[in-house]
XYZ file of C-alpha atoms in Angstrom:
554
model
C -0.099 0.155 0.456
C 3.108 2.208 0.698
C 3.916 2.148 -2.635
C 1.076 2.679 -4.121
C 0.193 5.504 -2.378
C 3.916 6.597 -3.363
C 3.419 6.116 -6.805
C 0.856 8.531 -7.198
C 1.791 11.095 -5.072
C 5.268 11.003 -7.540
C 2.592 10.523 -10.080
C 0.836 14.023 -9.078
C 3.994 16.044 -8.982
C 5.231 14.205 -11.992
C 2.109 15.616 -14.238
C 2.997 19.355 -12.194
C 6.226 19.900 -12.786
C 6.881 17.932 -16.324
C 10.118 16.771 -14.284
C 10.907 12.833 -14.349
C 12.632 13.281 -10.823
C 10.642 14.952 -8.738
C 12.537 14.261 -5.089
C 10.320 12.702 -2.861
C 11.769 11.464 0.773
C 10.620 10.372 3.883
C 8.648 13.320 5.870
C 9.807 12.647 9.224
C 7.832 13.434 11.851
C 6.097 16.391 10.115
C 5.036 13.362 6.709
C 4.803 10.227 5.277
C 6.132 11.831 2.545
C 8.119 15.083 1.736
C 9.402 16.688 -2.131
C 11.697 19.528 -2.319
C 11.548 19.329 -6.039
C 11.096 23.319 -5.487
C 14.891 23.924 -3.956
C 15.383 22.007 -7.582
C 13.344 23.946 -10.160
C 13.820 27.293 -8.481
C 16.785 28.694 -9.989
C 15.739 27.040 -13.399
C 12.227 29.432 -13.260
C 13.357 32.120 -11.670
C 11.136 32.082 -8.255
C 11.585 31.773 -4.446
C 11.493 28.266 -4.000
C 8.879 28.865 -1.460
C 6.755 30.530 -3.705
C 7.446 27.473 -5.795
C 6.313 25.184 -3.251
C 3.017 26.499 -3.247
C 2.778 26.829 -6.528
C 2.993 23.313 -7.596
C 1.288 22.481 -4.285
C -2.105 23.956 -5.260
C -1.931 22.215 -8.629
C -2.047 18.650 -7.346
C -3.881 19.239 -3.960
C -7.252 18.434 -4.989
C -6.583 15.455 -7.297
C -4.846 13.769 -3.870
C -7.068 14.756 -1.187
C -9.251 13.271 -3.703
C -7.462 10.249 -2.718
C -7.545 10.616 0.903
C -3.643 12.470 0.492
C -3.553 16.286 2.693
C -0.588 18.473 0.809
C 1.079 21.284 2.737
C 3.835 23.331 2.227
C 6.583 24.717 5.200
C 8.318 26.674 2.750
C 9.692 25.239 0.524
C 8.436 21.867 1.197
C 5.888 19.977 -0.139
C 4.662 17.440 2.331
C 1.662 14.744 2.303
C -0.451 13.103 4.862
C -1.908 10.122 3.956
C -5.192 9.879 5.674
C -7.790 6.840 7.201
C -8.175 5.152 4.106
C -4.470 4.326 3.354
C -4.487 3.279 6.840
C -7.607 1.341 6.434
C -6.052 -0.506 3.145
C -2.812 -1.050 4.892
C -3.582 -2.933 7.607
C -5.949 -5.074 5.696
C -3.180 -5.944 3.692
C -0.675 -6.582 7.449
C -4.036 -8.924 7.836
C -2.557 -11.395 5.340
C 0.000 -14.626 5.213
C 3.486 -13.484 3.840
C 3.100 -9.411 5.011
C 6.257 -7.386 3.706
C 6.619 -9.866 0.681
C 7.531 -7.833 -2.829
C 6.955 -9.289 -6.737
C 9.087 -12.103 -7.474
C 12.339 -10.434 -9.647
C 14.239 -11.847 -12.729
C 17.743 -13.324 -12.749
C 19.688 -15.002 -9.812
C 21.996 -13.425 -6.520
C 24.644 -15.977 -4.936
C 25.192 -14.633 -1.552
C 28.674 -16.124 -0.005
C 28.957 -15.463 3.661
C 31.160 -16.653 6.648
C 33.192 -18.990 4.260
C 35.826 -19.833 7.726
C 38.541 -21.955 7.179
C 37.472 -24.973 8.165
C 40.150 -25.779 11.146
C 37.928 -24.663 13.788
C 35.218 -24.385 15.026
C 33.111 -20.531 14.461
C 34.035 -18.133 17.047
C 33.014 -14.602 17.941
C 34.598 -13.098 15.841
C 33.013 -15.078 13.187
C 29.280 -14.972 13.688
C 28.900 -11.397 12.930
C 29.699 -12.696 8.970
C 26.923 -15.091 9.347
C 24.370 -13.685 11.165
C 24.823 -10.787 8.998
C 24.605 -12.511 5.763
C 21.511 -14.741 6.776
C 20.144 -11.868 7.010
C 20.426 -10.545 3.687
C 19.702 -13.913 2.394
C 16.312 -13.706 4.062
C 15.411 -10.104 3.277
C 16.123 -10.219 -0.488
C 14.044 -14.028 -0.305
C 11.410 -11.296 0.912
C 11.985 -8.730 -1.867
C 11.307 -11.851 -4.526
C 14.525 -12.111 -4.956
C 15.355 -16.030 -6.284
C 18.894 -16.643 -4.473
C 21.870 -19.347 -3.721
C 23.569 -18.805 -0.211
C 27.053 -20.118 -0.747
C 29.876 -21.016 1.883
C 33.239 -21.423 -0.084
C 35.075 -23.430 1.558
C 39.199 -23.018 1.688
C 39.952 -27.464 1.921
C 43.714 -25.806 0.107
C 44.948 -23.773 2.429
C 48.184 -24.053 4.583
C 46.281 -24.569 7.863
C 44.810 -27.455 5.984
C 47.703 -29.506 5.209
C 48.806 -28.422 8.572
C 45.614 -30.130 10.627
C 46.294 -33.044 7.685
C 49.848 -33.294 9.557
C 48.548 -32.751 12.692
C 45.939 -35.736 12.159
C 49.354 -38.186 10.791
C 51.742 -37.616 12.760
C 50.100 -35.739 16.392
C 48.441 -38.885 17.799
C 45.454 -36.848 19.459
C 42.606 -38.565 20.350
C 38.572 -37.533 19.614
C 37.811 -36.683 23.201
C 34.380 -38.683 23.855
C 31.647 -36.288 23.780
C 34.118 -33.822 21.285
C 32.269 -32.126 18.113
C 34.059 -32.659 15.147
C 35.789 -28.927 14.716
C 36.428 -28.393 18.688
C 38.557 -31.720 18.021
C 40.323 -30.054 14.284
C 40.824 -26.965 16.363
C 42.769 -28.943 19.162
C 44.697 -31.432 16.486
C 45.485 -27.632 14.502
C 47.031 -25.939 17.843
C 48.929 -28.621 18.793
C 50.416 -28.997 15.179
C 51.415 -25.510 15.335
C 53.134 -25.959 18.373
C 54.930 -28.800 17.177
C 56.800 -26.794 14.261
C 57.035 -23.747 16.165
C 59.269 -26.193 18.466
C 60.551 -28.094 14.635
C 61.286 -25.224 12.214
C 62.266 -28.055 10.011
C 58.605 -30.119 9.898
C 57.364 -26.910 7.224
C 59.511 -28.835 4.575
C 57.129 -31.599 4.822
C 53.586 -28.753 4.410
C 55.320 -27.207 1.968
C 55.805 -30.923 0.009
C 51.641 -31.265 1.217
C 51.022 -27.898 -0.055
C 52.336 -28.945 -3.836
C 51.573 -32.485 -3.928
C 47.527 -30.876 -2.989
C 47.498 -28.898 -5.947
C 49.198 -31.892 -8.172
C 45.883 -33.566 -7.358
C 48.061 -36.804 -5.428
C 44.796 -38.604 -4.507
C 46.478 -39.972 -1.334
C 46.719 -35.919 0.221
C 43.045 -35.827 -1.787
C 41.816 -37.811 0.471
C 44.035 -36.310 3.700
C 42.930 -32.919 2.882
C 38.925 -33.469 1.886
C 39.055 -35.650 5.136
C 39.669 -32.833 7.801
C 37.899 -30.077 6.035
C 35.310 -32.527 5.918
C 34.789 -33.037 9.187
C 35.254 -29.698 10.780
C 32.570 -28.362 7.916
C 30.324 -30.696 9.869
C 30.899 -29.394 12.915
C 30.994 -25.685 11.556
C 26.882 -27.103 9.698
C 25.831 -27.992 13.167
C 26.137 -24.658 14.283
C 25.194 -22.127 12.472
C 22.021 -24.517 12.379
C 21.946 -23.161 16.597
C 22.028 -20.020 15.317
C 19.018 -19.822 12.428
C 21.711 -19.974 9.506
C 21.664 -21.569 6.598
C 23.399 -22.062 3.486
C 21.955 -23.597 -0.225
C 25.477 -24.964 -1.315
C 28.756 -25.567 0.596
C 31.486 -25.220 -2.496
C 35.255 -26.884 -2.274
C 38.071 -24.254 -3.452
C 40.331 -27.287 -4.873
C 37.449 -28.205 -7.141
C 38.347 -25.080 -9.443
C 42.020 -26.048 -9.591
C 40.511 -29.480 -10.644
C 38.217 -28.432 -12.784
C 40.867 -26.551 -14.903
C 38.899 -23.049 -14.006
C 41.720 -21.863 -12.430
C 44.550 -22.298 -14.859
C 42.312 -21.201 -17.376
C 41.747 -17.790 -15.147
C 45.601 -17.642 -14.761
C 46.743 -18.024 -18.613
C 44.343 -14.770 -19.589
C 45.852 -13.138 -16.517
C 48.977 -13.673 -17.835
C 47.991 -12.087 -21.238
C 47.036 -9.024 -19.546
C 49.303 -5.902 -20.140
C 49.454 -5.432 -15.991
C 50.609 -8.816 -15.242
C 54.656 -9.343 -13.672
C 56.499 -12.115 -14.132
C 59.347 -11.652 -11.983
C 58.653 -15.177 -9.596
C 55.909 -14.727 -8.673
C 52.884 -13.795 -11.091
C 51.017 -10.456 -9.564
C 48.645 -7.753 -11.088
C 50.159 -4.358 -11.168
C 46.547 -2.883 -10.254
C 47.736 1.316 -9.497
C 45.113 2.516 -11.797
C 43.029 0.777 -9.478
C 45.126 2.643 -6.816
C 46.253 0.409 -5.034
C 50.153 0.133 -4.205
C 50.940 -3.792 -3.742
C 50.785 -5.835 -6.112
C 47.877 -8.998 -6.565
C 49.893 -11.856 -6.627
C 48.522 -15.049 -8.244
C 51.217 -17.910 -8.145
C 54.354 -18.519 -6.357
C 57.723 -18.580 -7.181
C 57.343 -22.614 -6.560
C 54.798 -22.733 -9.442
C 51.704 -23.067 -6.574
C 48.710 -21.241 -6.844
C 48.107 -18.829 -3.813
C 43.898 -18.752 -2.625
C 43.656 -15.529 -4.992
C 43.978 -17.976 -7.603
C 41.201 -20.128 -6.406
C 39.076 -17.225 -5.715
C 38.418 -15.128 -8.903
C 37.667 -18.778 -11.006
C 35.022 -19.242 -8.237
C 33.827 -15.680 -9.146
C 34.527 -16.370 -12.582
C 31.808 -18.686 -12.429
C 29.848 -17.433 -10.146
C 29.697 -14.331 -12.729
C 29.049 -16.561 -15.153
C 25.944 -18.635 -13.539
C 24.303 -15.631 -11.509
C 23.352 -11.985 -12.423
C 23.848 -10.147 -9.330
C 27.164 -11.487 -6.642
C 26.764 -10.357 -3.184
C 29.981 -11.116 -0.943
C 30.163 -10.718 2.903
C 33.586 -9.977 4.420
C 35.040 -8.289 7.375
C 37.320 -5.679 7.284
C 40.727 -7.187 7.710
C 40.070 -8.043 4.131
C 39.123 -4.991 2.394
C 42.496 -4.840 0.789
C 42.066 -8.328 -0.918
C 38.030 -7.992 -1.062
C 39.049 -4.271 -3.125
C 41.601 -6.138 -5.447
C 39.528 -8.809 -6.456
C 36.387 -6.716 -8.086
C 39.759 -4.989 -9.746
C 41.219 -8.338 -11.667
C 37.321 -8.852 -12.136
C 36.960 -5.705 -14.188
C 39.829 -6.422 -16.228
C 38.665 -9.555 -17.647
C 35.648 -7.810 -18.131
C 32.794 -10.268 -15.610
C 30.726 -9.399 -13.096
C 31.870 -7.164 -10.209
C 30.814 -8.639 -6.700
C 28.377 -5.760 -4.523
C 30.403 -6.754 -1.152
C 29.264 -5.403 2.510
C 32.246 -5.290 4.691
C 31.701 -5.916 8.330
C 33.596 -4.241 11.559
C 34.530 -7.039 14.519
C 32.271 -7.745 16.904
C 34.247 -8.933 20.440
C 33.366 -10.054 23.577
C 34.511 -7.641 26.944
C 36.809 -10.819 27.568
C 39.539 -9.684 25.367
C 40.527 -11.006 21.815
C 40.365 -14.030 19.917
C 43.718 -16.009 17.384
C 42.740 -19.905 16.298
C 46.589 -20.298 15.776
C 47.043 -20.022 19.427
C 44.010 -21.842 20.753
C 42.545 -18.766 22.579
C 38.899 -18.190 21.647
C 35.398 -18.291 22.807
C 33.452 -20.486 20.300
C 29.982 -19.581 18.992
C 29.177 -23.030 20.461
C 30.623 -22.218 24.191
C 28.516 -18.120 23.524
C 25.483 -20.470 22.712
C 25.689 -22.427 25.734
C 26.252 -19.637 28.161
C 23.298 -17.065 26.643
C 20.855 -19.925 26.883
C 21.645 -20.846 30.106
C 21.228 -17.262 31.073
C 17.988 -17.428 29.064
C 17.017 -20.334 30.875
C 17.362 -18.279 34.489
C 15.339 -15.545 33.191
C 12.592 -17.896 31.981
C 12.376 -20.058 34.558
C 11.683 -16.831 36.772
C 8.799 -15.557 34.756
C 7.561 -18.336 33.689
C 7.665 -21.685 36.993
C 4.822 -23.125 35.957
C 5.481 -24.133 32.592
C 7.373 -27.819 31.792
C 11.242 -28.112 32.057
C 11.001 -28.594 27.696
C 8.736 -25.475 26.887
C 10.889 -23.834 29.361
C 14.404 -25.221 27.435
C 12.648 -24.378 24.388
C 11.884 -20.501 24.755
C 15.701 -19.810 26.599
C 16.764 -21.796 22.920
C 14.763 -19.202 20.481
C 15.204 -16.492 23.168
C 19.726 -16.876 23.436
C 19.895 -17.305 19.656
C 17.569 -14.263 19.131
C 19.318 -12.384 21.663
C 22.485 -13.324 19.914
C 22.185 -12.251 16.487
C 20.050 -9.117 16.866
C 22.628 -7.790 18.784
C 24.886 -8.299 16.700
C 23.034 -7.352 13.597
C 21.415 -3.801 15.418
C 24.974 -2.390 15.107
C 25.757 -0.982 10.744
C 28.029 -3.199 9.474
C 31.063 -0.496 9.730
C 30.540 0.042 12.935
C 32.311 -2.460 15.860
C 30.515 -3.580 18.152
C 31.414 -5.121 21.278
C 28.521 -7.971 22.382
C 27.177 -8.275 26.632
C 25.031 -10.742 27.037
C 23.124 -9.278 29.252
C 22.314 -6.464 27.501
C 20.985 -9.125 24.835
C 18.572 -10.692 27.326
C 17.400 -7.550 29.128
C 13.198 -7.996 28.368
C 13.030 -4.389 29.574
C 14.952 -3.016 27.367
C 14.841 -3.008 23.421
C 16.637 -6.248 22.712
C 15.926 -9.471 20.826
C 13.475 -11.430 24.335
C 11.495 -7.262 23.794
C 10.506 -7.764 20.710
C 9.538 -11.218 20.810
C 7.839 -10.262 24.079
C 5.867 -7.860 21.986
C 4.800 -10.599 19.874
C 3.891 -12.772 22.791
C 1.931 -10.005 24.476
C -0.131 -9.630 20.789
C -0.417 -13.826 20.925
C -1.901 -13.308 23.830
C -4.361 -10.653 23.367
C -5.917 -11.932 20.343
C -6.533 -15.617 22.293
C -8.304 -13.992 25.298
C -10.342 -12.300 23.417
C -11.652 -15.076 20.843
C -13.610 -14.290 17.509
C -14.128 -10.988 16.831
C -15.107 -8.829 13.284
C -11.693 -7.775 11.361
C -12.422 -3.940 10.975
C -10.065 -1.181 11.631
C -10.649 2.867 11.547
C -7.971 4.776 13.611
C -8.756 6.849 16.042
C -6.288 7.641 18.752
C -2.755 9.346 17.401
C -1.089 6.245 19.389
C -3.244 3.817 16.644
C -2.357 6.006 13.787
C 1.904 6.174 14.540
C 1.314 2.130 15.069
C -0.433 1.774 11.892
C 1.255 4.015 9.782
C 4.889 2.021 10.991
C 2.869 -1.509 10.292
C 2.701 0.733 6.904
C 6.238 1.400 6.407
C 7.410 -2.644 6.920
C 7.719 -3.777 2.925
C 9.436 -0.908 2.158
C 12.469 -1.481 4.792
C 11.821 -4.993 2.757
C 12.707 -2.900 -0.460
C 15.456 -0.117 1.394
C 17.194 -3.400 3.105
C 17.674 -5.670 -0.683
C 19.116 -2.680 -2.852
C 20.842 -1.157 0.056
C 22.306 -3.854 1.926
C 22.506 -2.659 5.252
C 20.591 -5.186 7.431
C 20.910 -2.897 10.786
C 17.794 -1.088 8.504
C 15.686 -4.003 9.090
C 16.515 -4.542 13.457
C 15.646 -0.888 14.378
C 12.342 -1.328 12.255
C 11.614 -4.361 14.614
C 12.354 -2.715 17.653
C 10.309 0.309 16.860
C 7.293 -1.577 15.531
C 8.126 -3.194 18.835
C 8.020 0.148 21.287
C 4.727 1.930 18.814
C 2.670 -1.456 19.684
C 3.567 -1.035 23.798
C 2.673 2.220 23.439
C -0.213 1.742 21.529
C -1.449 -0.983 24.246
C -0.622 0.974 26.883
C -2.508 4.081 26.322
C -5.624 2.163 24.151
C -7.824 -0.072 25.622
C -8.356 -3.233 24.062
C -10.017 -6.723 25.537
C -12.422 -3.832 27.615
C -13.618 -1.669 25.240
C -16.434 -2.303 23.061
C -18.321 -3.074 19.999
C -16.686 -1.555 16.977
C -13.671 0.705 18.974
C -12.571 -3.309 19.816
C -13.153 -4.797 16.988
C -11.214 -2.199 15.412
C -8.298 -2.253 17.853
C -8.094 -6.072 18.412
C -7.763 -6.070 14.125
C -4.986 -3.236 15.024
C -3.665 -5.799 17.836
C -3.775 -8.398 14.653
C -2.112 -6.986 11.979
C 0.866 -6.054 14.426
C 1.311 -9.324 15.517
C 1.632 -10.781 12.056
C 3.563 -7.744 11.335
C 6.120 -8.925 13.817
C 5.979 -12.654 13.758
C 7.190 -11.074 9.670
C 10.662 -9.344 10.790
C 11.671 -11.692 13.315
C 11.591 -14.479 11.054
C 13.059 -12.474 7.947
C 15.880 -11.296 11.352
C 16.034 -15.119 11.637
C 14.908 -14.932 15.198
C 11.758 -17.439 16.195
C 8.251 -15.406 17.455
C 7.631 -17.350 20.558
C 3.689 -17.017 21.251
C 4.491 -17.753 24.639
C 7.224 -16.247 27.082
């Protein structure tokens, strides 16, 4: 409904001005929409902007008022306020299943995220990538895009050579109940310590790297077994975070199928290529001082070469490519698109994010000092369970556990995604689990409250007519949900959806505090219950798009 009404305003302004771009923006606290077109036209028409705004407003006022849209002028601004009919239509739409979903769009998108090295479990430093990526995937699907979400598995890196050596030489048995990825990390850490004590082991690591590059069957088997063991554990963690990938793609496949060599041969022929022991690219025309190395002096490829082959494959199979990368990958994350531009391939859109940390400090897999995502999930679950037991002692143990698990996962995801990707953040479980503040549990609780109200109300006739300022504010915010989905899908800034959901919970709680619902009578009761149902449905859709469970009882 918002988009339809926006189109009506836009068309009226185009007719009145004869201009294609009529500069419509959010109206803020003063209106639903505002136009600054008078600013841009004032000079060419030799008129005062405020006078021109009044003239344009007078031309569109009659047409728009007939469609329930009021027009006001504030200096050079033309403001548009949507009337009650708009709100009635919005609430009717918001009652429908899948509210906020946009029409299907052509083409396919490839979204790659997480792609952590398979030498240990995901730690807190990884999960911002996972949460941002998964939230974007949910938003893009809701926005009508066909999507494939991929995890690119680095199964040829030096870390995997070290893990494979560790399996062959360290003699470390897997502990009972130990997750596979944690076992791999233990082997990796022990192997690194052995290498530090005896540098001659590095020669064996180099030999394994050469063998895997040449497709030695025994080495391929050893690398793949270690990688699959770790990836299996990572998949379990991702599932606990409500994160799903469609496909896990292995970098070694691009060596075996010849795509990497094809890319390297084409790059060798470029004028930017340099052959001074190593194969590299001079990307100074793109603003890079550091050369982009693709092949070592011993003839083995580096990660960048396989990554380019992977991205060429993406370019051939998808209309849009999106990568989620940490700030520590900014250099290579920008060199790769520059190289793809030289090759004439599609250039990926990259969402860079700053880091998430815990108050306890930094993490390093190599040193064996990290807080795994599994540990974080379990810790936050235990704290959430304490809160649920205090609030709902009458529930069974299974019910408490189920609610606590949903609350814990939601708390972690929301606290991570609510901050703009370009800002660093510290995850504090106490704030993330605060039911009274603007956290995931706060939004989940608003949804549960709406469910409770509707259960107590029983059957009612669905109809809506806004009366109070709180009803109007809530209905207008509900109306913005499809626009938020469209904006996030376009700008790839998922924190905007998190902010929207938090504000929606705020407005719902304010409405419920000041306007009687269950004690209201007749048409007013029906209207307010209808608004509660629309808010409930919108909260559910927003939470699920954020990858957070909409819990009916808390």
